[in-house]
PDB file of C-alpha atoms and ligand atoms in Angstrom:
ATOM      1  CA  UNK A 160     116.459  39.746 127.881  1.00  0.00           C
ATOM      2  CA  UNK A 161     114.143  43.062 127.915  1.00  0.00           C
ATOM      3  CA  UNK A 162     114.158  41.895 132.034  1.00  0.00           C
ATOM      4  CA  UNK A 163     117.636  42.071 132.512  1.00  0.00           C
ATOM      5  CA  UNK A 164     118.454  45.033 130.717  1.00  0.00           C
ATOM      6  CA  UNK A 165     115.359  46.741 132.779  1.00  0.00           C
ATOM      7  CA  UNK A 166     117.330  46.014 135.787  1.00  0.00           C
ATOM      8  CA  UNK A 167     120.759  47.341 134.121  1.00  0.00           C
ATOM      9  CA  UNK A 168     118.930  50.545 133.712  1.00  0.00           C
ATOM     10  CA  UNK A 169     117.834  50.451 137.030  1.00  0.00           C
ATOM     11  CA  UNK A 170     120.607  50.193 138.309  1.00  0.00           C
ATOM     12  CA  UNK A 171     122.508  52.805 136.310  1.00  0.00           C
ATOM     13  CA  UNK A 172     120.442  55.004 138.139  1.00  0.00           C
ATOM     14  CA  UNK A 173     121.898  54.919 141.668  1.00  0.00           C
ATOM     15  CA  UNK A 174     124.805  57.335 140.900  1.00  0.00           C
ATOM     16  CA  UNK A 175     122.759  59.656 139.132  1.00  0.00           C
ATOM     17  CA  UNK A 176     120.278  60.783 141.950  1.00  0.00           C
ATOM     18  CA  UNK A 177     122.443  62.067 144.647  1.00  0.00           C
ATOM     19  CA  UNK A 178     120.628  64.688 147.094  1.00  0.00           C
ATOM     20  CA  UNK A 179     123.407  63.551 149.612  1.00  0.00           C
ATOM     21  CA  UNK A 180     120.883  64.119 153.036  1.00  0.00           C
ATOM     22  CA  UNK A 181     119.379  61.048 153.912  1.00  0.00           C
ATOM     23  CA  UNK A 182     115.337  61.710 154.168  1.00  0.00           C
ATOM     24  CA  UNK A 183     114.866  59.507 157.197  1.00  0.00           C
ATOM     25  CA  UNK A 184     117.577  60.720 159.337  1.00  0.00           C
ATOM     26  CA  UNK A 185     119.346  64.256 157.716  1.00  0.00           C
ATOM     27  CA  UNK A 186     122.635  62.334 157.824  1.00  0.00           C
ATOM     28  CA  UNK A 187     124.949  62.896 155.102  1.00  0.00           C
ATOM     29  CA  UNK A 188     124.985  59.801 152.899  1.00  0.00           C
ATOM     30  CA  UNK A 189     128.240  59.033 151.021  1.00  0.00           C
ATOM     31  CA  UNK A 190     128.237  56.315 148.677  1.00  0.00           C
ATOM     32  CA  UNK A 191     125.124  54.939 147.216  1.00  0.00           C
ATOM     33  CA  UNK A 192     124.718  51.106 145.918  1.00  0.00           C
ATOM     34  CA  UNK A 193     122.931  50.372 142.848  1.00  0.00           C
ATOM     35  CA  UNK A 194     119.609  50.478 144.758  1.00  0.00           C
ATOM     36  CA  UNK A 195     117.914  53.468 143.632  1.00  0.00           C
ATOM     37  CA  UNK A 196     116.567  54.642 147.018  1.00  0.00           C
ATOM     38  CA  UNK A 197     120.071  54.781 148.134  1.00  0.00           C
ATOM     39  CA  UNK A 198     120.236  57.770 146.807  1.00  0.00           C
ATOM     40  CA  UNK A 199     117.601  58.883 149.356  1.00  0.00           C
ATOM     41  CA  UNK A 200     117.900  57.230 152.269  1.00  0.00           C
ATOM     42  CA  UNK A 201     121.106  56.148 154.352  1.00  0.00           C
ATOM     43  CA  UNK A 202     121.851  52.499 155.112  1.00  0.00           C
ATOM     44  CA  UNK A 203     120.430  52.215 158.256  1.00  0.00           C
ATOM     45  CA  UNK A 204     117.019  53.957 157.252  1.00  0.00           C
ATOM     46  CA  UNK A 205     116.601  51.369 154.492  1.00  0.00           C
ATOM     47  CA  UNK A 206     117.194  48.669 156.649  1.00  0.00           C
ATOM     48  CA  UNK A 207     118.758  45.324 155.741  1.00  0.00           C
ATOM     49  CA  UNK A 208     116.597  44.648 152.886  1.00  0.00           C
ATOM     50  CA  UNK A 209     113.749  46.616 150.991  1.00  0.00           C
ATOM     51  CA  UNK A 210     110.289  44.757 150.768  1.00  0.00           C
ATOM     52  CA  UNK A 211     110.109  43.420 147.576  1.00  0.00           C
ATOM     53  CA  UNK A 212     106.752  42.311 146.447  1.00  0.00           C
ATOM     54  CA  UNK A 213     107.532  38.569 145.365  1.00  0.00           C
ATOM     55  CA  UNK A 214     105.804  35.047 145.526  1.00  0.00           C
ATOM     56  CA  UNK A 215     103.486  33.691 146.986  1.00  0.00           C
ATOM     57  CA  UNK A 216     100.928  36.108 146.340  1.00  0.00           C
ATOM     58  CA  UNK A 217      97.357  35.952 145.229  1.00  0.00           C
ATOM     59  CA  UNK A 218      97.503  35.522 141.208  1.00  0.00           C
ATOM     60  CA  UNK A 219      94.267  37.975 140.981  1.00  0.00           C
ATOM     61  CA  UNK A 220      94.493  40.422 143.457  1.00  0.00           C
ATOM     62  CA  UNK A 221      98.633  40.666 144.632  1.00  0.00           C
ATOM     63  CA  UNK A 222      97.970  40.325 148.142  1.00  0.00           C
ATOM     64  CA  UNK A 223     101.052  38.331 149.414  1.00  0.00           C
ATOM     65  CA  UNK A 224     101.541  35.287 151.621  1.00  0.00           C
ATOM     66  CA  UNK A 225     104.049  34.323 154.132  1.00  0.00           C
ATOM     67  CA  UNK A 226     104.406  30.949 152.545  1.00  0.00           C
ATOM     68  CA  UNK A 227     103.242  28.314 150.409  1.00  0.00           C
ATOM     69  CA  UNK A 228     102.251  28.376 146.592  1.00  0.00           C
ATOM     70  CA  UNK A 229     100.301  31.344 144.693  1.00  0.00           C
ATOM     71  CA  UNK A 230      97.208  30.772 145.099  1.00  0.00           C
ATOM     72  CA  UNK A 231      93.480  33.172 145.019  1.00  0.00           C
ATOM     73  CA  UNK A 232      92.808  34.602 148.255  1.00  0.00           C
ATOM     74  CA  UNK A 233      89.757  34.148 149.957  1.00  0.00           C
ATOM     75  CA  UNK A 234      88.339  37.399 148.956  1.00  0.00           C
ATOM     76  CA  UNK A 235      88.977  36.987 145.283  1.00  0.00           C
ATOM     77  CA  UNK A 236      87.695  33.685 145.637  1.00  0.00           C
ATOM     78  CA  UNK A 237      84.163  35.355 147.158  1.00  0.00           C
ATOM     79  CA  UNK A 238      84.064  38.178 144.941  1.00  0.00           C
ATOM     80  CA  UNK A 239      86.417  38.306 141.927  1.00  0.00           C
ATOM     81  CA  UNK A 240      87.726  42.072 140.699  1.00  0.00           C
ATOM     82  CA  UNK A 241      87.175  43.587 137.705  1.00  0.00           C
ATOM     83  CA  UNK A 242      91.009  43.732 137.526  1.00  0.00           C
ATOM     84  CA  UNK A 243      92.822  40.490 135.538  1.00  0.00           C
ATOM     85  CA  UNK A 244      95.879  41.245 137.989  1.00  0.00           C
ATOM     86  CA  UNK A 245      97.414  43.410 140.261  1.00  0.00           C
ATOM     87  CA  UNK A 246     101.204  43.565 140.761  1.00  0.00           C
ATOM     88  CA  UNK A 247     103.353  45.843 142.629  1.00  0.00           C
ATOM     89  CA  UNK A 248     107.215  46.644 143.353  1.00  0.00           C
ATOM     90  CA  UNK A 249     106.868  46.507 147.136  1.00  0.00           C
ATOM     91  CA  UNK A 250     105.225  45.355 150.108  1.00  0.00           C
ATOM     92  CA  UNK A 251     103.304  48.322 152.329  1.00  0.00           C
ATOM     93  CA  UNK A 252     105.858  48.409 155.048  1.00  0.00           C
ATOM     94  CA  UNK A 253     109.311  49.351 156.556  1.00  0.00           C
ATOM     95  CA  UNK A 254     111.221  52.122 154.502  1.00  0.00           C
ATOM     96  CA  UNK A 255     108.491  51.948 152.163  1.00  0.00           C
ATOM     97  CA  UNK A 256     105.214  53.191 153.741  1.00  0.00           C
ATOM     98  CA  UNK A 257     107.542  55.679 154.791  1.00  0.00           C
ATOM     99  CA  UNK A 258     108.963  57.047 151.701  1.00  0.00           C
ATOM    100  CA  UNK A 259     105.794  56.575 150.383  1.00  0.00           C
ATOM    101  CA  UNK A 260     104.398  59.253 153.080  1.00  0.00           C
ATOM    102  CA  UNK A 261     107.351  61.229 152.876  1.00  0.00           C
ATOM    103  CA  UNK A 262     106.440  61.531 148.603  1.00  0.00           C
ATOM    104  CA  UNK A 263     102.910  61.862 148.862  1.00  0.00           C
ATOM    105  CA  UNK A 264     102.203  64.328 152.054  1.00  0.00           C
ATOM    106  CA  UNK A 265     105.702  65.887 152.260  1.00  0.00           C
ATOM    107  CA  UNK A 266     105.986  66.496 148.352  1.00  0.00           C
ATOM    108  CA  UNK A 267     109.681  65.033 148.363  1.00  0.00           C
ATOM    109  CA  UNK A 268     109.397  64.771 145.093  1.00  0.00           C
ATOM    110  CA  UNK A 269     113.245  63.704 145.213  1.00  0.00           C
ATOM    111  CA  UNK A 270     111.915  60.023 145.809  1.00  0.00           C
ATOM    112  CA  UNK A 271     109.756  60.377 142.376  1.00  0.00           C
ATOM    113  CA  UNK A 272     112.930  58.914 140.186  1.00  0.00           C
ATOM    114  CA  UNK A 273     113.304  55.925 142.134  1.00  0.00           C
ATOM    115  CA  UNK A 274     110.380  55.065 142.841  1.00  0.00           C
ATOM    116  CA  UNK A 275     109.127  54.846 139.286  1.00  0.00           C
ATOM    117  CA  UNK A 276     112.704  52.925 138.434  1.00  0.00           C
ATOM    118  CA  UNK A 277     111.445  50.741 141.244  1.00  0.00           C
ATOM    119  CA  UNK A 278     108.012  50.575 139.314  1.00  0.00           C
ATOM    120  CA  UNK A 279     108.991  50.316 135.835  1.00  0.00           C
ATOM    121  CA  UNK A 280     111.366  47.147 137.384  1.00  0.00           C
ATOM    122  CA  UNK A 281     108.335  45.065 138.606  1.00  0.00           C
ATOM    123  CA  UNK A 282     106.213  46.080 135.326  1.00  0.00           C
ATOM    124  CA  UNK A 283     109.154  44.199 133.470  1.00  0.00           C
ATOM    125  CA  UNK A 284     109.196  41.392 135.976  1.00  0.00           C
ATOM    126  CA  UNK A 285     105.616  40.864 136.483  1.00  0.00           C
ATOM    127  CA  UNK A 286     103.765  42.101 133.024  1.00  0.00           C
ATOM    128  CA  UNK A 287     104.203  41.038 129.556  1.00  0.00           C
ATOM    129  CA  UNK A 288     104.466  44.905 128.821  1.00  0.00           C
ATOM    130  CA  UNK A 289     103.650  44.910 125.503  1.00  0.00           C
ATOM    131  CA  UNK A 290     100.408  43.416 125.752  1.00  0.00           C
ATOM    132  CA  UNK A 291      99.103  46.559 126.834  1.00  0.00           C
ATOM    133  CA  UNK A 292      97.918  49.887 124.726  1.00  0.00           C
ATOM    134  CA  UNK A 293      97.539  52.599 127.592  1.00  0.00           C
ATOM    135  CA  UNK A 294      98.980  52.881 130.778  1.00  0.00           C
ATOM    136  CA  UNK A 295      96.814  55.460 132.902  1.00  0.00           C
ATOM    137  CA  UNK A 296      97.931  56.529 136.067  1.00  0.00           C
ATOM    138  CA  UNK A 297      95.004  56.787 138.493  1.00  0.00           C
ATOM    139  CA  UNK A 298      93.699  60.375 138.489  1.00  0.00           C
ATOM    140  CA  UNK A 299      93.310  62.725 141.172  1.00  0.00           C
ATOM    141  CA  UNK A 300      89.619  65.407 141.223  1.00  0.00           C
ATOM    142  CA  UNK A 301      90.446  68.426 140.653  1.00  0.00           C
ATOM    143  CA  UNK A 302      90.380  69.945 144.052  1.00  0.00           C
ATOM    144  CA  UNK A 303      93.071  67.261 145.696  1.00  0.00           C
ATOM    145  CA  UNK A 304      95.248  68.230 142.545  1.00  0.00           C
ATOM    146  CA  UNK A 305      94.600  71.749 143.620  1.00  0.00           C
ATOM    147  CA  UNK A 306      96.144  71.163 147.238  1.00  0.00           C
ATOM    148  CA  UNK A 307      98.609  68.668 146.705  1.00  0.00           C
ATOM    149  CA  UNK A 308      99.959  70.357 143.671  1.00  0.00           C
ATOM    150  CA  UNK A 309     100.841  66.871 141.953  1.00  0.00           C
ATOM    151  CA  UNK A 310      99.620  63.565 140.975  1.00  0.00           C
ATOM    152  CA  UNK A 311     101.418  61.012 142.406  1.00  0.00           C
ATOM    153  CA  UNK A 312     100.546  58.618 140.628  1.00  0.00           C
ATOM    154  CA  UNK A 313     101.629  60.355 136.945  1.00  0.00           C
ATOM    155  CA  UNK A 314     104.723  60.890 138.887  1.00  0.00           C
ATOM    156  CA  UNK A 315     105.167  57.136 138.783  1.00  0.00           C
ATOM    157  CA  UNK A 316     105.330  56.791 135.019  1.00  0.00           C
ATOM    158  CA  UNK A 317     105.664  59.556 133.617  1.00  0.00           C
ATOM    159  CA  UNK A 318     109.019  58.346 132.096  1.00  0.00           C
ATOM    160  CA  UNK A 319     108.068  55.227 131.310  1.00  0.00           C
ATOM    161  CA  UNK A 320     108.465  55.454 127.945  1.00  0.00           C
ATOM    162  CA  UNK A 321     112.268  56.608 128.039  1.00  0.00           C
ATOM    163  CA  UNK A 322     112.850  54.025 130.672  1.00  0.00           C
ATOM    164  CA  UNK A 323     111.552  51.535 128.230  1.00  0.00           C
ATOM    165  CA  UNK A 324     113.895  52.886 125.442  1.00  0.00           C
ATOM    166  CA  UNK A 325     116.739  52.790 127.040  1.00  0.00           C
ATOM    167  CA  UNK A 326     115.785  48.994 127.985  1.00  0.00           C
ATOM    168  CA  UNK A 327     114.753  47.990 124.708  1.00  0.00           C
ATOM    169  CA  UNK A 328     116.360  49.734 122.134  1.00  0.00           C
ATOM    170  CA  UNK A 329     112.824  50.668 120.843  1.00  0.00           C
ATOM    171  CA  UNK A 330     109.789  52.633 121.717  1.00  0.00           C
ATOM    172  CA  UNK A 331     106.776  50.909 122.982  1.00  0.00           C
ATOM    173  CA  UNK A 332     103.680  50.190 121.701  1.00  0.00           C
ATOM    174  CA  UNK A 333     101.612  51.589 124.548  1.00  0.00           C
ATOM    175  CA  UNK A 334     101.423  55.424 125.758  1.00  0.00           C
ATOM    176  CA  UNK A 335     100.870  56.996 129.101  1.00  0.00           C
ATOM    177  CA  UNK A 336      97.340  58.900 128.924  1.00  0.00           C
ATOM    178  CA  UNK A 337      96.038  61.090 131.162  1.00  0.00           C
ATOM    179  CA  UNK A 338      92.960  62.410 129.915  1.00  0.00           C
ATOM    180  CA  UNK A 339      91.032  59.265 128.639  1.00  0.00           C
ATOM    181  CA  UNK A 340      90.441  58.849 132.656  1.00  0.00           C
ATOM    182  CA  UNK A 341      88.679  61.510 135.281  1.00  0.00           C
ATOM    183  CA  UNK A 342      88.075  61.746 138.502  1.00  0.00           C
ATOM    184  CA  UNK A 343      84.436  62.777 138.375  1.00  0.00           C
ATOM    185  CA  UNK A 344      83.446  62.853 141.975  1.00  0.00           C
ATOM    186  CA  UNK A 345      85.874  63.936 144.871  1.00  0.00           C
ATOM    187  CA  UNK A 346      85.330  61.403 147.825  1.00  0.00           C
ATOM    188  CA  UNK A 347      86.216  61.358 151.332  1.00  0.00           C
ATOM    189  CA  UNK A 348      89.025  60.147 152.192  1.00  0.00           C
ATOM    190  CA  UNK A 349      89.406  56.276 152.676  1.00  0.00           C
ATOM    191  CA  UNK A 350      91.156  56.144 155.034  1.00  0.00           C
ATOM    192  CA  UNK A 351      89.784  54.145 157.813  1.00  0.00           C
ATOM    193  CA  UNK A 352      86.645  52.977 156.136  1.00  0.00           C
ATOM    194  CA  UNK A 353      86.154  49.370 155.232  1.00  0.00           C
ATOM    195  CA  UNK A 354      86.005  47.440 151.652  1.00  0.00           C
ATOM    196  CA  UNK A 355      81.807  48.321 151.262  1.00  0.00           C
ATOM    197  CA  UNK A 356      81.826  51.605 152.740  1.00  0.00           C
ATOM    198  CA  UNK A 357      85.030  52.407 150.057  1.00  0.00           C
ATOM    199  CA  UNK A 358      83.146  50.644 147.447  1.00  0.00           C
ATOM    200  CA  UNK A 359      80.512  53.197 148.113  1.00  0.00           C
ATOM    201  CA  UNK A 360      82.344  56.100 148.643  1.00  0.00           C
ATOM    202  CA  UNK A 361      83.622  55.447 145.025  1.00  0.00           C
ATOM    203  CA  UNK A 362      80.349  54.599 143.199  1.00  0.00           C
ATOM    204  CA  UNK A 363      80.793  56.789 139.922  1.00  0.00           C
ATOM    205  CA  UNK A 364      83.825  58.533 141.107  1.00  0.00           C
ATOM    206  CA  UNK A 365      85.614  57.779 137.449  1.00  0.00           C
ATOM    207  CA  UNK A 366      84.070  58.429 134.066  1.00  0.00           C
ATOM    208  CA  UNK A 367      85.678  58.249 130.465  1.00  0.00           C
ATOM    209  CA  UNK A 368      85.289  61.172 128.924  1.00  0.00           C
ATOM    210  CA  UNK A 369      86.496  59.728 125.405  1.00  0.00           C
ATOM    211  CA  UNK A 370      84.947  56.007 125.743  1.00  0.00           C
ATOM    212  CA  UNK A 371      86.444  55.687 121.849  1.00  0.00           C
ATOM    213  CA  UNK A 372      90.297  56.324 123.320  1.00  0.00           C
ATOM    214  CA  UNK A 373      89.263  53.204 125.611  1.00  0.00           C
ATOM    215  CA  UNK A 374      87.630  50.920 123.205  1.00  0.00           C
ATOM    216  CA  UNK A 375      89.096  47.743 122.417  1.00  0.00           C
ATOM    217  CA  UNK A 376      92.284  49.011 124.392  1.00  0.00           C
ATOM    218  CA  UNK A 377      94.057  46.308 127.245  1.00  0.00           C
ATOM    219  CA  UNK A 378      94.146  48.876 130.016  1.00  0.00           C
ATOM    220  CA  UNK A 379      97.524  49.007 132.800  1.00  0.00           C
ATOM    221  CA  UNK A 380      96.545  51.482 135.733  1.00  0.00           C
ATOM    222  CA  UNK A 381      99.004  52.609 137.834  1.00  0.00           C
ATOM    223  CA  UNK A 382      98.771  54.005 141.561  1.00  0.00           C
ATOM    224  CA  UNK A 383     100.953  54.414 144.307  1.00  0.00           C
ATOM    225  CA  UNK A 384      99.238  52.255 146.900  1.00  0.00           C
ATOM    226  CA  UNK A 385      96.902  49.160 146.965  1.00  0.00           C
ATOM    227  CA  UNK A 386      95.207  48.673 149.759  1.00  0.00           C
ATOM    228  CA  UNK A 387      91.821  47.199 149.681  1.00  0.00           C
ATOM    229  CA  UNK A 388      91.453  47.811 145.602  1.00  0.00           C
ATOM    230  CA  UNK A 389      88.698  49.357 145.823  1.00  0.00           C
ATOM    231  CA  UNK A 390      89.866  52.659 144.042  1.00  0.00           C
ATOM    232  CA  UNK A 391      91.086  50.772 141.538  1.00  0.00           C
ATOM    233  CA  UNK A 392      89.193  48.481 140.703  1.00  0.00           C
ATOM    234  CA  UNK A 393      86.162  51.036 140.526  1.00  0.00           C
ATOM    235  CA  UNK A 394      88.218  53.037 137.906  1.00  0.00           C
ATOM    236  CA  UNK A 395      88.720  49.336 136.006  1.00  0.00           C
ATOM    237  CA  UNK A 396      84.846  49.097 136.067  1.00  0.00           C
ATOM    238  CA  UNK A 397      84.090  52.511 134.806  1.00  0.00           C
ATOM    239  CA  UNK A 398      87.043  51.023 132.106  1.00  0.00           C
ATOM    240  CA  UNK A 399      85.480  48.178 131.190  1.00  0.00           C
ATOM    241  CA  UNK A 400      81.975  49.736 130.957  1.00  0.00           C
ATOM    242  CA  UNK A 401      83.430  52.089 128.453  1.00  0.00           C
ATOM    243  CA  UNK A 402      84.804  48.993 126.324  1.00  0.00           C
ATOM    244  CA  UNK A 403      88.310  48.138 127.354  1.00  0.00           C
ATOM    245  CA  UNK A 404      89.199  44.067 126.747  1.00  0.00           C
ATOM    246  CA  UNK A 405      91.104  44.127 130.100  1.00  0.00           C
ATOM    247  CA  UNK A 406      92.503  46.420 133.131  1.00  0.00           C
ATOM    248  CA  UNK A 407      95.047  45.027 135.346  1.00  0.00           C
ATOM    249  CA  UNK A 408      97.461  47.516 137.984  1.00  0.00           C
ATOM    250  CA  UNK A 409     100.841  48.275 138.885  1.00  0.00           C
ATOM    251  CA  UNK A 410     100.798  49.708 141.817  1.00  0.00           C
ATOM    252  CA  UNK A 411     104.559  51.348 143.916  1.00  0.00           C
ATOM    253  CA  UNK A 412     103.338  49.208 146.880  1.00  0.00           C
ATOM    254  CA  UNK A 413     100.486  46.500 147.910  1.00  0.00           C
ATOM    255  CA  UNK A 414      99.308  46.526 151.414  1.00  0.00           C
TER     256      UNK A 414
HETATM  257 ZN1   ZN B 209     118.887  57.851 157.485  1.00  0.00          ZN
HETATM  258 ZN1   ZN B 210      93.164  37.945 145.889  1.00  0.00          ZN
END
């Protein structure tokens, strides 16, 4: 039931978000479907079909598989996270990774109310959402939140609540927080480096400043991309030293 009426609301939103230009191509776009990114992008930049994150994937870690059952991956099964789960909306590719750069590098911030439609869809689909207490979008140090001007991440959820309203009938149990989380250290960028040297590059990068917000608390972080996990799941270790029963993530897309 709450499923289904998370995708009415969803879809509802098409209409509403109408910036006409198409951010692939500049072309005009005239009628949008009930996809959300319609709104954005023009039929031929979203291709025939979006990448939908679906089965089979690894139950543990997300990462998906051509075919076959669900079933761990190889690296979970060598070294399991400190994540239960990690789910996502979308595949790393096509329209996606480019929206996705277009949001995050290009601030076209346009794409922020889709996406986290997108997002709050697969939380519905792929979480029992009210077995969690906070939702904490991954934060940013200081000095990237300085250049970028915005967390992309908070951008994600920030209406989560009112999304889940307007599915529900009723407000939810958890709330979004954004303090019981910081970004401690900045690191280099991660680009290019490999699971250990990320894994390194984010030894202590998170602390809990509040370890009593945390506490007891089932934990759902949220971030725009998965790649390796490694960002992640060093934020759900500095969670779990602090005392939370569980951390799992929704990320926008899994690579
Ligand atoms: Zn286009
Ligand atoms: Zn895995």
């Amino acid at each position: 039931m709450i499923k289904k009426m998370a995708k009415a609301v969803v879809a509802g939103m098409g209409e509403l978000v109408f910036p006409d230009i198409c951010l692939g191509c500049g072309k005009y776009i005239k009628n949008s479907t009930d996809n959300p990114l319609s709104a954005c992008f023009c039929p031929t930049c979203l291709g025939p079909a979006l990448p939908v994150f679906d089965h089979p994937f690894c139950p543990a870690c997300g990462r998906c598989f051509e075919s076959g059952p669900d079933h761990l991956c190889g690296a979970c099964l060598e070294t399991p996270m400190v994540m239960d789960s990690v789910r996502a909306a979308f595949m790393y590719k096509d329209v996606i990774q480019k929206a996705l750069g277009l949001f995050k590098y290009q601030s076209k911030l346009s794409l922020a109310r889709p996406f986290e439609r997108h997002l709050f869809q697969a939380f519905a689909t792929h979480f029992e959402m009210n077995a969690f207490d906070l939702i904490l979008p991954i934060p940013l140090h200081a000095s990237k939140a300085k250049s970028r001007g915005f967390n992309q991440a908070y951008f994600l959820v920030r209406n989560f609540s009112r999304l889940y309203k307007d599915a529900c009938g009723r407000m939810p149990q958890w709330r979004i927080d954004i303090v019981s989380l910081a970004r401690v250290r900045a690191t280099v960028s991660q680009t290019g480096l490999d699971y250990k040297a990320r894994k390194k590059n984010l030894t202590q990068a998170f602390a809990c400043p509040k370890p009593e917000r945390i506490k007891g608390k089932n934990i759902l972080l949220v971030d725009d991309v998965l790649t390796t996990g490694a960002t992640c799941n060093a934020a759900a270790h500095t969670l779990m030293d602090a005392g939370a029963v569980g951390v799992s993530a929704l990320v926008l897309a899994r690579a």
